[in-house]
Amino acid sequence: MASRKALVRRPSPRLADGLVTHIDRTPVDAALALRQWEVYVVALRAHGWETVELPPLDDCPDGVFVEDTMVVHRNVAVIARPGAESRRPETVTTEEAVTGLGCSLNRIREPGTLEGGDVLKIGDTVYVGRGGRTNGDGIRQLRAALEPLGARVVAVPVSKVLHLKSAVTALPDGTVIGYPPLVDDPDAFDRFLPVPEESGAHVVLLGGGKLLMAQSAPRSAELVAALGYEPVPVDISEFEKMEGCVTCLSVRLRELYA
């Protein structure tokens, strides 16, 4: 049975101390970030999502980016092993949360590394970015965990951005969207549609053709609206300064068993 739960975690006051890899560090307003996060959560709830707030991790600057801590396919949660060692403590509370929701568990183990932001699911096809945070062994372990569930795991290169979903996400019809200068290999995907802004490459499927998108991508919002979808813009400027986007601020659980 379909579920509509979203795991979220409020930003640490130390958000500005988080990791940045592919962009220059700029000042972050922690108070503004908290207000933006609250609006993001309200947007999820307004579109029928039950939010599950994880315990705050004030000593983990990147803890707000909960998507990186796991990959969920059907009723199985694969707990990540972040490539950034400083982020590994974040998985403890997310594992507790999905256990409480009835998920079966699997884990990425040493020497594998994998972060959930590198995983794009389109139906039963699971694209995994192999780059700075996810390695070949992590992909191998994810394949072993998900293929028995009927998934097809496809590795794709990521070198220009932090995570695969920093470069591409997918529309409800399965079309992959991305900002071409940041996509290593558009031909890796069955259908690829370029968007005119970097942050326009990131959508969260809210249901009913509604797409949560960053307010910083108005031209991309116009493009998806012309395709018959309804953009739901939110301002996440402070998270974008930390290489964050709308997808990484939550883990969406769509296929939990009743």
XYZ file of C-alpha atoms in Angstrom:
258
model
C 0.000 0.000 0.000
C 1.268 3.465 -0.857
C 2.497 5.575 2.026
C 3.325 9.249 2.219
C 5.811 9.704 5.016
C 8.845 11.980 4.909
C 11.762 11.884 7.325
C 13.177 15.335 8.089
C 15.710 16.810 10.517
C 15.934 20.447 11.540
C 19.197 22.176 10.582
C 22.065 22.378 13.025
C 23.047 25.858 14.264
C 26.452 24.880 12.807
C 25.093 24.435 9.268
C 27.724 26.858 7.964
C 30.457 24.424 9.103
C 29.182 21.693 6.790
C 31.113 20.223 3.889
C 31.342 21.946 0.524
C 33.120 20.247 -2.359
C 32.312 21.736 -5.751
C 31.406 25.324 -4.866
C 33.032 28.178 -2.982
C 32.032 28.623 0.646
C 29.796 31.638 1.270
C 28.237 32.948 4.508
C 25.174 31.049 5.725
C 22.425 32.574 7.866
C 21.496 29.798 10.328
C 18.334 31.559 11.520
C 17.119 32.027 7.950
C 17.974 28.393 7.193
C 15.727 27.270 10.049
C 12.850 29.390 8.764
C 13.335 28.027 5.242
C 13.396 24.467 6.583
C 10.128 25.085 8.437
C 8.502 26.321 5.218
C 9.819 23.247 3.375
C 8.233 20.969 5.997
C 4.946 22.867 5.808
C 4.957 22.430 2.010
C 5.313 18.662 2.390
C 2.470 18.523 4.914
C 0.251 20.750 2.786
C 0.473 18.184 -0.006
C -0.480 15.199 2.077
C 2.847 14.064 3.475
C 3.175 13.010 7.093
C 6.525 14.303 8.312
C 8.570 12.336 10.832
C 11.064 14.636 12.534
C 14.317 12.956 13.496
C 16.180 13.996 16.647
C 18.308 17.121 16.101
C 22.048 16.629 15.670
C 23.520 19.997 16.541
C 27.076 18.618 16.320
C 26.528 17.319 12.760
C 26.484 20.372 10.475
C 25.266 18.332 7.493
C 22.602 16.407 9.432
C 19.721 18.304 7.826
C 20.513 16.525 4.534
C 18.814 13.324 5.669
C 18.448 11.809 2.201
C 22.128 10.872 2.250
C 21.705 8.495 5.194
C 19.753 5.757 3.410
C 18.156 4.360 0.276
C 14.607 3.029 0.585
C 13.149 0.683 -2.023
C 9.731 -0.743 -1.318
C 9.892 -1.806 2.313
C 13.678 -2.187 2.550
C 15.915 0.559 3.914
C 19.575 0.286 2.997
C 21.469 2.289 5.592
C 24.210 4.278 3.906
C 27.874 4.450 4.775
C 28.697 8.060 3.888
C 31.877 8.698 1.959
C 32.466 11.663 4.250
C 33.482 10.127 7.580
C 32.159 13.113 9.540
C 28.651 12.236 8.353
C 28.552 8.621 9.520
C 27.056 9.375 12.965
C 23.953 10.717 11.190
C 22.791 7.233 10.198
C 22.138 6.063 13.778
C 18.900 7.978 14.335
C 17.619 7.495 10.783
C 18.098 3.735 11.185
C 16.106 3.846 14.430
C 13.331 5.788 12.706
C 12.862 3.435 9.747
C 13.053 0.422 12.056
C 10.177 1.947 14.030
C 8.225 2.388 10.786
C 8.546 -1.316 10.010
C 11.223 -1.300 7.323
C 13.487 -4.261 6.763
C 17.119 -3.227 7.083
C 20.267 -3.722 5.093
C 23.547 -1.833 5.429
C 26.449 -0.693 3.311
C 29.584 -2.021 4.996
C 33.294 -1.225 4.807
C 34.993 -0.788 2.350
C 31.844 0.317 0.573
C 30.698 3.922 0.697
C 27.348 5.173 -0.498
C 25.242 8.273 0.113
C 21.543 8.414 -0.664
C 21.920 11.587 -2.700
C 23.716 9.468 -5.299
C 20.664 7.263 -5.874
C 17.879 8.126 -8.332
C 14.976 5.670 -8.503
C 12.701 5.582 -11.543
C 10.292 2.723 -11.104
C 12.400 -0.386 -10.685
C 15.476 1.208 -12.282
C 17.917 2.533 -9.700
C 20.647 4.835 -11.026
C 23.657 5.214 -8.742
C 26.288 7.907 -9.163
C 29.846 6.722 -8.806
C 31.906 9.691 -7.695
C 33.415 11.333 -4.679
C 31.011 9.979 -2.027
C 29.902 6.611 -3.441
C 32.377 3.966 -4.527
C 32.199 0.803 -6.590
C 31.917 -1.464 -3.588
C 29.017 0.550 -2.246
C 27.261 0.166 -5.593
C 27.958 -3.575 -5.580
C 26.408 -3.907 -2.123
C 23.376 -1.840 -3.107
C 22.895 -4.044 -6.171
C 23.039 -7.165 -3.989
C 20.434 -5.669 -1.642
C 17.975 -4.383 -4.243
C 18.120 -6.771 -7.204
C 16.313 -9.532 -5.254
C 13.461 -7.013 -4.926
C 13.217 -6.701 -8.707
C 15.317 -3.560 -9.064
C 17.869 -2.954 -11.807
C 20.865 -1.027 -10.473
C 22.703 1.078 -13.061
C 25.966 2.865 -12.227
C 26.571 6.257 -13.860
C 29.549 8.618 -13.550
C 29.429 11.715 -11.339
C 32.383 14.100 -11.346
C 31.017 17.642 -11.678
C 28.702 17.810 -8.653
C 28.490 16.396 -5.138
C 25.865 13.715 -5.790
C 23.982 12.263 -8.746
C 20.824 14.052 -7.622
C 22.768 17.311 -7.517
C 22.828 16.887 -11.317
C 19.612 15.067 -12.229
C 16.214 14.016 -10.904
C 13.154 12.665 -12.726
C 9.680 13.860 -13.616
C 6.644 11.695 -12.797
C 6.698 10.190 -16.303
C 10.273 8.991 -15.805
C 11.983 11.672 -17.906
C 15.325 12.594 -16.340
C 15.931 16.337 -16.069
C 19.299 17.993 -15.631
C 21.381 21.089 -16.191
C 23.658 19.938 -19.037
C 26.981 21.505 -17.899
C 26.800 19.413 -14.712
C 25.676 16.077 -16.178
C 28.528 13.705 -16.998
C 26.610 11.493 -19.441
C 23.048 12.442 -20.443
C 22.976 9.354 -22.696
C 23.078 7.137 -19.598
C 19.349 7.794 -19.205
C 16.541 6.544 -21.428
C 15.004 10.029 -21.733
C 16.827 13.232 -20.843
C 15.408 16.765 -20.825
C 17.755 19.720 -20.269
C 16.678 22.501 -17.914
C 18.009 26.078 -17.993
C 19.120 26.414 -14.345
C 21.249 24.274 -12.063
C 18.658 24.218 -9.279
C 15.940 23.470 -11.828
C 17.308 19.943 -12.085
C 15.904 19.079 -8.642
C 12.285 18.068 -8.113
C 10.454 16.184 -5.382
C 7.323 14.399 -6.589
C 4.568 15.477 -4.220
C 1.804 13.556 -5.992
C -0.933 14.671 -8.346
C 1.558 16.169 -10.792
C 2.859 18.641 -8.214
C 6.623 19.141 -8.038
C 8.480 20.717 -5.132
C 11.218 22.905 -6.640
C 13.671 25.560 -5.557
C 12.456 29.122 -5.885
C 15.813 29.918 -7.511
C 14.779 28.143 -10.737
C 11.866 30.160 -12.203
C 12.636 29.346 -15.844
C 12.795 25.634 -15.097
C 9.497 25.929 -13.251
C 7.981 27.492 -16.372
C 9.340 24.608 -18.430
C 7.799 21.892 -16.252
C 4.540 23.844 -16.021
C 4.412 23.837 -19.825
C 4.625 20.044 -19.624
C 1.472 19.961 -17.508
C 2.994 19.769 -14.033
C 2.429 22.177 -11.155
C 5.604 23.620 -9.603
C 5.525 24.237 -5.834
C 8.450 26.635 -5.222
C 10.263 26.940 -1.890
C 13.169 29.205 -0.980
C 16.148 27.081 0.132
C 18.914 29.608 -0.543
C 20.865 28.846 2.634
C 20.956 25.116 1.863
C 21.989 25.758 -1.732
C 25.078 27.490 -0.311
C 25.953 24.090 1.205
C 25.329 22.130 -2.027
C 21.872 21.156 -0.805
C 18.663 20.910 -2.821
C 14.989 20.056 -2.322
C 15.544 16.304 -2.568
C 18.219 15.979 0.110
C 16.201 17.674 2.879
C 13.910 14.643 3.282
C 13.637 10.902 2.795
C 10.318 10.065 1.145
C 8.801 6.702 2.083
C 6.224 5.807 -0.551
C 5.913 2.016 -0.372
C 5.724 1.043 3.289
C 3.525 -1.946 3.991
C 0.341 -1.183 5.884
